[in-house]
Amino acid sequence: MPIHEQDLARFHPLTINISGGGFVRLVNVNGTDAAIDTIARAEFEETSPRMPDEVDSILSYMIRHTHTSPFEFVGMAFQVRCPMFVRSQWQRHRTGHYSEVSGRYRDVSELGAYAPPVDHLRKSAPSRKQGSSDEIVNDPDEVTRRCSEYYQAGQELYDYLVYDAGLSREVARGNLTQNNFTHYYFQLDLHNLLHLLRLRDHSTAQFQMTEYARALRHFVSVAFPITYRHFANHILNGVRFSADELEFLQIDETKLRQAEKKFSKGRLSELHEKVERVRAAIKH
Ligand SMILES: Cc1cc2nc3c(=O)[nH]c(=O)nc-3n(C[C@H](O)[C@H](O)[C@H](O)COP(=O)(O)OP(=O)(O)OC[C@H]3O[C@@H](n4cnc5c(N)ncnc54)[C@H](O)[C@@H]3O)c2cc1C
């Protein structure tokens, strides 16, 4: 059930700009929360019309219990402009479909390059050599000047190779920088899109990639609000503990009794089951 360009208006703005010159633009939404519910009914062999709060509870149930296949029937498509190094990370998500501008056939240097704003010029994190900390480099102006000089030199070389020496674009592009932009269409089903958000809208992902993931998250939350709410509650903002971590947790019995007022019978029984496992681990 693709929706048409005019129906996308409710997502306004359709384009989210990413700092440094990139963007994510929504180009299509296939399906709705209600469509996921319709597919899910096949699993439960239900045919009667569902009330809105029943849709809510079935989507919550499926997210909680990893009944993921109905989420594969719907999805979204985006147009993306991002630097090459973001593209490398993004396209590791193999379940997506990609159609990317060809550097063999066109002058991709015309797409420009990511210009890191000062707050992106972060020092290495001491604990994670490849990651970055919140601290900005000592001399951001000098760093910006040198990066810009390097980019400019790559651009001049590319122009010389292609337009003066007649070198093919497919070889000349090797001299462009990792900061140069690429441009692609990207389509993914909702199950794998939520998986991508879990990995990339995360503190361990590269800071620049998380900005793109946050833009995707915004569009997902508008297109599939019920699914997104339960995903955010149970997965994105939930925490998983290993068996040997559980034993360090404590259970507050008074707070636990309050859950009886808050949760449905089904959720309460799931909570009690988890609490019993924590109790067993603490005793162990
Ligand atoms: C913080 C972070 C750091 C990373 N660092 C590195 C790194 O240093 N080097 C590096 O190479 N990668 C790195 N990656 C990439 C990572 O290993 C994954 O390739 C990437 O996150 C895509 O995840 P995925 O395979 O689950 O997603 P998708 O490719 O979208 O696949 C989704 C799911 O489909 C299933 N699937 C897809 N294809 C197959 C298959 N062929 N066989 C079996 N199951 C399949 C899997 O269950 C998979 O989880 C990093 C990722 C993150 C988030």
Tab-separated table of C-alpha atoms and ligand atoms in Angstrom:
chain	number	residue	atom	x	y	z
A	1	MET	CA	0.000	0.000	0.000
A	2	PRO	CA	2.380	2.751	-1.076
A	3	ILE	CA	1.206	6.241	-0.264
A	4	HIS	CA	1.505	8.990	-2.825
A	5	GLU	CA	3.536	12.174	-2.822
A	6	GLN	CA	0.600	14.351	-1.652
A	7	ASP	CA	-0.101	11.937	1.235
A	8	LEU	CA	3.468	12.384	2.417
A	9	ALA	CA	2.606	16.010	3.278
A	10	ARG	CA	1.651	14.966	6.819
A	11	PHE	CA	5.327	14.122	7.388
A	12	HIS	CA	6.311	17.750	6.821
A	13	PRO	CA	9.198	18.504	6.551
A	14	LEU	CA	9.989	15.679	4.122
A	15	THR	CA	13.692	16.513	4.223
A	16	ILE	CA	15.750	16.558	7.401
A	17	ASN	CA	19.078	18.325	7.009
A	18	ILE	CA	22.042	16.726	8.714
A	19	SER	CA	24.829	18.893	10.062
A	20	GLY	CA	27.770	19.253	7.703
A	21	GLY	CA	25.588	19.318	4.556
A	22	GLY	CA	23.878	15.903	4.302
A	23	PHE	CA	20.174	15.122	4.337
A	24	VAL	CA	17.580	12.365	4.648
A	25	ARG	CA	14.430	12.778	2.569
A	26	LEU	CA	11.370	10.573	2.911
A	27	VAL	CA	10.228	9.291	-0.481
A	28	ASN	CA	7.757	6.543	0.330
A	29	VAL	CA	5.911	4.813	3.124
A	30	ASN	CA	4.523	1.381	2.511
A	31	GLY	CA	1.817	0.459	5.045
A	32	THR	CA	0.576	1.573	8.437
A	33	ASP	CA	0.285	0.218	11.980
A	34	ALA	CA	-3.154	-1.081	11.005
A	35	ALA	CA	-1.630	-2.971	8.060
A	36	ILE	CA	0.821	-4.714	10.417
A	37	ASP	CA	-2.136	-5.693	12.580
A	38	THR	CA	-3.953	-7.119	9.536
A	39	ILE	CA	-0.950	-9.291	8.665
A	40	ALA	CA	-0.574	-10.342	12.305
A	41	ARG	CA	-4.145	-11.632	12.370
A	42	ALA	CA	-3.110	-14.420	10.040
A	43	GLU	CA	-0.793	-15.671	12.801
A	44	PHE	CA	-3.624	-15.596	15.320
A	45	GLU	CA	-6.222	-16.766	12.774
A	46	GLU	CA	-8.500	-13.878	13.665
A	47	THR	CA	-10.988	-12.382	11.244
A	48	SER	CA	-13.209	-10.103	13.374
A	49	PRO	CA	-12.627	-6.320	13.161
A	50	ARG	CA	-10.173	-5.069	15.715
A	51	MET	CA	-10.816	-2.117	18.096
A	52	PRO	CA	-8.063	0.577	18.158
A	53	ASP	CA	-6.856	-0.402	21.649
A	54	GLU	CA	-6.634	-4.025	20.499
A	55	VAL	CA	-4.328	-2.933	17.647
A	56	ASP	CA	-2.198	-1.205	20.249
A	57	SER	CA	-2.005	-4.253	22.477
A	58	ILE	CA	-1.279	-6.720	19.661
A	59	LEU	CA	1.588	-4.548	18.331
A	60	SER	CA	2.969	-4.271	21.851
A	61	TYR	CA	2.719	-8.068	22.248
A	62	MET	CA	4.520	-8.713	18.956
A	63	ILE	CA	7.349	-6.311	19.782
A	64	ARG	CA	7.745	-7.806	23.271
A	65	HIS	CA	7.791	-11.374	22.030
A	66	THR	CA	9.869	-10.791	18.865
A	67	HIS	CA	7.037	-11.825	16.547
A	68	THR	CA	8.712	-9.860	13.828
A	69	SER	CA	7.448	-11.162	10.485
A	70	PRO	CA	4.368	-8.855	10.206
A	71	PHE	CA	6.743	-5.871	10.443
A	72	GLU	CA	8.495	-7.089	7.292
A	73	PHE	CA	5.361	-6.469	5.212
A	74	VAL	CA	5.627	-2.692	5.614
A	75	GLY	CA	8.542	-0.318	5.160
A	76	MET	CA	9.910	3.008	4.059
A	77	ALA	CA	12.111	4.507	1.343
A	78	PHE	CA	14.458	7.461	1.660
A	79	GLN	CA	16.793	9.581	-0.409
A	80	VAL	CA	20.092	10.179	1.357
A	81	ARG	CA	23.076	12.431	0.888
A	82	CYS	CA	25.918	11.470	3.226
A	83	PRO	CA	29.719	11.320	3.277
A	84	MET	CA	31.428	8.172	1.982
A	85	PHE	CA	32.417	7.036	5.480
A	86	VAL	CA	28.779	7.128	6.630
A	87	ARG	CA	27.747	5.288	3.452
A	88	SER	CA	30.225	2.472	4.275
A	89	GLN	CA	28.588	1.935	7.654
A	90	TRP	CA	25.043	2.355	6.384
A	91	GLN	CA	25.379	-0.132	3.556
A	92	ARG	CA	26.488	-2.870	5.937
A	93	HIS	CA	22.748	-3.168	6.553
A	94	ARG	CA	22.381	-5.796	3.866
A	95	THR	CA	18.650	-6.214	4.158
A	96	GLY	CA	18.133	-2.752	2.614
A	97	HIS	CA	17.825	-2.013	-1.112
A	98	TYR	CA	20.138	0.670	-2.466
A	99	SER	CA	20.346	2.642	-5.676
A	100	GLU	CA	23.383	4.905	-5.612
A	101	VAL	CA	24.754	7.563	-7.951
A	102	SER	CA	27.512	6.078	-10.111
A	103	GLY	CA	30.985	7.562	-9.781
A	104	ARG	CA	31.895	5.718	-12.981
A	105	TYR	CA	29.502	7.702	-15.112
A	106	ARG	CA	29.116	11.085	-13.504
A	107	ASP	CA	31.228	13.704	-11.816
A	108	VAL	CA	30.402	12.810	-8.215
A	109	SER	CA	32.665	15.569	-6.923
A	110	GLU	CA	29.830	17.945	-7.894
A	111	LEU	CA	27.884	16.569	-4.923
A	112	GLY	CA	30.294	18.431	-2.630
A	113	ALA	CA	31.630	17.223	0.687
A	114	TYR	CA	30.768	16.995	4.337
A	115	ALA	CA	32.198	20.023	6.131
A	116	PRO	CA	32.447	19.035	9.801
A	117	PRO	CA	30.962	21.750	12.033
A	118	VAL	CA	33.090	22.607	15.068
A	119	ASP	CA	31.034	20.416	17.425
A	120	HIS	CA	31.905	17.402	15.223
A	121	LEU	CA	35.632	17.959	15.684
A	122	ARG	CA	35.774	15.799	18.772
A	123	LYS	CA	38.830	14.181	20.316
A	124	SER	CA	39.275	10.431	20.575
A	125	ALA	CA	37.563	8.843	23.543
A	126	PRO	CA	40.237	7.550	25.942
A	127	SER	CA	38.264	4.364	26.635
A	128	ARG	CA	37.413	3.628	22.985
A	129	LYS	CA	40.324	4.405	20.684
A	130	GLN	CA	38.131	4.472	17.582
A	131	GLY	CA	35.278	6.425	19.137
A	132	SER	CA	35.057	10.097	19.983
A	133	SER	CA	34.582	11.948	23.262
A	134	ASP	CA	32.582	15.136	23.913
A	135	GLU	CA	35.784	17.189	24.009
A	136	ILE	CA	36.516	19.425	20.994
A	137	VAL	CA	40.043	19.400	19.451
A	138	ASN	CA	42.576	21.961	20.694
A	139	ASP	CA	42.554	24.225	17.647
A	140	PRO	CA	39.307	23.737	15.682
A	141	ASP	CA	40.036	26.631	13.282
A	142	GLU	CA	43.374	25.130	12.264
A	143	VAL	CA	41.835	21.651	11.924
A	144	THR	CA	39.043	23.070	9.732
A	145	ARG	CA	41.551	25.000	7.606
A	146	ARG	CA	43.755	21.949	7.009
A	147	CYS	CA	40.809	19.642	6.247
A	148	SER	CA	39.421	22.156	3.796
A	149	GLU	CA	42.846	22.515	2.104
A	150	TYR	CA	43.117	18.737	1.786
A	151	TYR	CA	39.616	18.473	0.320
A	152	GLN	CA	40.378	21.319	-2.109
A	153	ALA	CA	43.581	19.597	-3.266
A	154	GLY	CA	41.624	16.363	-3.926
A	155	GLN	CA	39.021	18.321	-5.881
A	156	GLU	CA	41.669	20.080	-7.995
A	157	LEU	CA	43.405	16.784	-8.720
A	158	TYR	CA	40.088	15.171	-9.724
A	159	ASP	CA	39.304	18.087	-12.067
A	160	TYR	CA	42.779	17.896	-13.603
A	161	LEU	CA	42.602	14.099	-14.078
A	162	VAL	CA	39.118	14.086	-15.614
A	163	TYR	CA	38.982	17.359	-17.539
A	164	ASP	CA	42.644	17.943	-18.547
A	165	ALA	CA	44.281	14.493	-18.607
A	166	GLY	CA	41.134	12.683	-19.800
A	167	LEU	CA	41.315	9.976	-17.101
A	168	SER	CA	38.120	7.966	-16.644
A	169	ARG	CA	35.903	9.082	-13.751
A	170	GLU	CA	35.886	5.547	-12.348
A	171	VAL	CA	39.627	5.794	-11.636
A	172	ALA	CA	39.857	9.521	-10.863
A	173	ARG	CA	37.246	9.261	-8.074
A	174	GLY	CA	39.768	7.305	-5.994
A	175	ASN	CA	41.403	10.641	-5.204
A	176	LEU	CA	38.306	12.165	-3.647
A	177	THR	CA	38.119	12.173	0.143
A	178	GLN	CA	36.037	10.071	2.540
A	179	ASN	CA	34.235	13.328	3.306
A	180	ASN	CA	32.925	13.598	-0.274
A	181	PHE	CA	29.198	13.116	-0.491
A	182	THR	CA	27.418	10.274	-2.166
A	183	HIS	CA	23.754	10.090	-2.938
A	184	TYR	CA	21.399	7.080	-2.894
A	185	TYR	CA	17.890	5.808	-2.532
A	186	PHE	CA	17.399	3.370	0.299
A	187	GLN	CA	14.462	1.103	1.021
A	188	LEU	CA	14.000	-1.155	4.010
A	189	ASP	CA	11.204	-3.128	5.654
A	190	LEU	CA	10.165	-1.957	9.109
A	191	HIS	CA	11.553	-4.960	10.982
A	192	ASN	CA	15.076	-4.311	9.694
A	193	LEU	CA	14.638	-0.543	9.950
A	194	LEU	CA	13.953	-0.900	13.685
A	195	HIS	CA	17.020	-3.146	13.886
A	196	LEU	CA	19.103	-0.442	12.163
A	197	LEU	CA	17.800	2.177	14.638
A	198	ARG	CA	18.701	-0.049	17.569
A	199	LEU	CA	22.303	-0.331	16.302
A	200	ARG	CA	22.882	3.135	14.872
A	201	ASP	CA	20.821	5.442	17.081
A	202	HIS	CA	23.047	4.365	19.899
A	203	SER	CA	25.890	5.820	21.922
A	204	THR	CA	28.353	3.222	20.599
A	205	ALA	CA	27.665	4.119	16.937
A	206	GLN	CA	29.709	6.809	15.192
A	207	PHE	CA	28.399	10.236	16.152
A	208	GLN	CA	27.850	11.319	12.504
A	209	MET	CA	25.932	8.114	11.696
A	210	THR	CA	23.641	8.612	14.691
A	211	GLU	CA	22.439	11.918	13.233
A	212	TYR	CA	21.202	10.084	10.149
A	213	ALA	CA	19.660	7.360	12.312
A	214	ARG	CA	17.806	9.995	14.346
A	215	ALA	CA	16.309	11.407	11.132
A	216	LEU	CA	15.134	7.893	10.177
A	217	ARG	CA	13.735	7.460	13.681
A	218	HIS	CA	11.688	10.633	13.344
A	219	PHE	CA	10.082	9.413	10.101
A	220	VAL	CA	9.409	5.954	11.576
A	221	SER	CA	7.739	7.510	14.632
A	222	VAL	CA	5.362	9.511	12.398
A	223	ALA	CA	4.616	6.720	9.908
A	224	PHE	CA	4.156	3.919	12.462
A	225	PRO	CA	3.385	5.707	15.762
A	226	ILE	CA	2.044	2.688	17.673
A	227	THR	CA	4.837	0.368	16.593
A	228	TYR	CA	7.415	3.049	17.322
A	229	ARG	CA	6.034	3.718	20.822
A	230	HIS	CA	6.294	0.043	21.776
A	231	PHE	CA	9.683	-0.336	20.089
A	232	ALA	CA	10.994	2.696	22.031
A	233	ASN	CA	9.575	1.336	25.288
A	234	HIS	CA	10.643	-2.298	25.010
A	235	ILE	CA	13.720	-2.230	22.783
A	236	LEU	CA	15.297	1.193	22.284
A	237	ASN	CA	14.945	2.310	25.898
A	238	GLY	CA	14.807	-1.175	27.419
A	239	VAL	CA	17.891	-2.934	28.784
A	240	ARG	CA	18.948	-6.564	28.550
A	241	PHE	CA	20.960	-8.133	31.368
A	242	SER	CA	23.101	-11.233	31.180
A	243	ALA	CA	22.703	-13.991	33.772
A	244	ASP	CA	25.838	-12.953	35.670
A	245	GLU	CA	24.724	-9.295	35.714
A	246	LEU	CA	21.268	-10.105	37.073
A	247	GLU	CA	22.596	-11.179	40.446
A	248	PHE	CA	23.610	-7.595	41.210
A	249	LEU	CA	20.074	-6.260	40.856
A	250	GLN	CA	17.631	-5.646	43.688
A	251	ILE	CA	13.868	-5.813	43.658
A	252	ASP	CA	11.843	-3.100	45.365
A	253	GLU	CA	8.740	-4.969	46.627
A	254	THR	CA	6.712	-1.786	47.271
A	255	LYS	CA	7.308	-0.506	43.748
A	256	LEU	CA	6.550	-3.924	42.366
A	257	ARG	CA	3.078	-3.865	43.934
A	258	GLN	CA	2.393	-0.571	42.120
A	259	ALA	CA	2.752	-2.412	38.803
A	260	GLU	CA	-0.522	-4.196	39.591
A	261	LYS	CA	-2.378	-0.921	39.040
A	262	LYS	CA	-0.458	0.006	35.922
A	263	PHE	CA	-0.209	-3.137	33.806
A	264	SER	CA	-2.727	-5.386	32.106
A	265	LYS	CA	-3.035	-9.005	33.303
A	266	GLY	CA	-0.785	-10.206	30.472
A	267	ARG	CA	1.950	-7.615	31.080
A	268	LEU	CA	1.782	-8.248	34.829
A	269	SER	CA	2.309	-11.953	34.375
A	270	GLU	CA	5.286	-11.274	32.089
A	271	LEU	CA	6.719	-8.892	34.701
A	272	HIS	CA	6.308	-11.468	37.478
A	273	GLU	CA	8.009	-14.079	35.347
A	274	LYS	CA	11.005	-11.749	34.814
A	275	VAL	CA	11.088	-10.813	38.497
A	276	GLU	CA	11.153	-14.501	39.463
A	277	ARG	CA	14.203	-14.965	37.225
A	278	VAL	CA	15.930	-11.976	38.855
A	279	ARG	CA	15.071	-13.359	42.318
A	280	ALA	CA	16.525	-16.735	41.372
A	281	ALA	CA	19.718	-15.061	40.063
A	282	ILE	CA	20.104	-12.949	43.233
A	283	LYS	CA	19.728	-16.049	45.449
A	284	HIS	CA	22.125	-18.040	43.304
B	1	LIG	C1	28.719	0.212	16.680
B	1	LIG	C2	29.030	-0.651	15.506
B	1	LIG	C3	30.336	-0.932	15.170
B	1	LIG	C4	30.639	-1.741	14.083
B	1	LIG	N1	31.937	-1.975	13.765
B	1	LIG	C5	32.253	-2.730	12.687
B	1	LIG	C6	33.611	-2.975	12.318
B	1	LIG	O1	34.520	-2.507	12.971
B	1	LIG	N2	33.851	-3.720	11.225
B	1	LIG	C7	32.858	-4.276	10.487
B	1	LIG	O2	33.142	-4.974	9.517
B	1	LIG	N3	31.556	-4.076	10.806
B	1	LIG	C8	31.234	-3.307	11.882
B	1	LIG	N4	29.919	-3.073	12.182
B	1	LIG	C9	28.873	-3.605	11.287
B	1	LIG	C10	28.117	-4.785	11.902
B	1	LIG	O3	28.963	-5.903	12.090
B	1	LIG	C11	26.929	-5.173	10.998
B	1	LIG	O4	27.444	-5.605	9.749
B	1	LIG	C12	25.985	-4.026	10.749
B	1	LIG	O5	25.655	-3.404	11.953
B	1	LIG	C13	24.701	-4.529	10.077
B	1	LIG	O6	23.998	-5.290	11.013
B	1	LIG	P1	23.207	-6.591	10.573
B	1	LIG	O7	24.098	-7.542	9.858
B	1	LIG	O8	22.521	-7.120	11.794
B	1	LIG	O9	22.109	-5.931	9.582
B	1	LIG	P2	21.536	-6.474	8.210
B	1	LIG	O10	22.615	-6.732	7.235
B	1	LIG	O11	20.430	-5.525	7.812
B	1	LIG	O12	20.917	-7.852	8.588
B	1	LIG	C14	19.802	-7.912	9.490
B	1	LIG	C15	19.760	-9.311	10.063
B	1	LIG	O13	19.511	-10.214	8.991
B	1	LIG	C16	20.248	-11.409	9.197
B	1	LIG	N5	21.183	-11.576	8.060
B	1	LIG	C17	21.420	-10.700	7.062
B	1	LIG	N6	22.272	-11.220	6.172
B	1	LIG	C18	22.598	-12.441	6.633
B	1	LIG	C19	23.453	-13.471	6.175
B	1	LIG	N7	24.140	-13.372	5.039
B	1	LIG	N8	23.552	-14.601	6.911
B	1	LIG	C20	22.856	-14.743	8.043
B	1	LIG	N9	22.018	-13.811	8.552
B	1	LIG	C21	21.895	-12.687	7.845
B	1	LIG	C22	20.976	-11.253	10.522
B	1	LIG	O14	20.172	-11.788	11.541
B	1	LIG	C23	21.072	-9.770	10.699
B	1	LIG	O15	21.176	-9.362	12.054
B	1	LIG	C24	29.595	-2.275	13.276
B	1	LIG	C25	28.270	-1.998	13.620
B	1	LIG	C26	27.975	-1.198	14.712
B	1	LIG	C27	26.521	-0.895	15.035
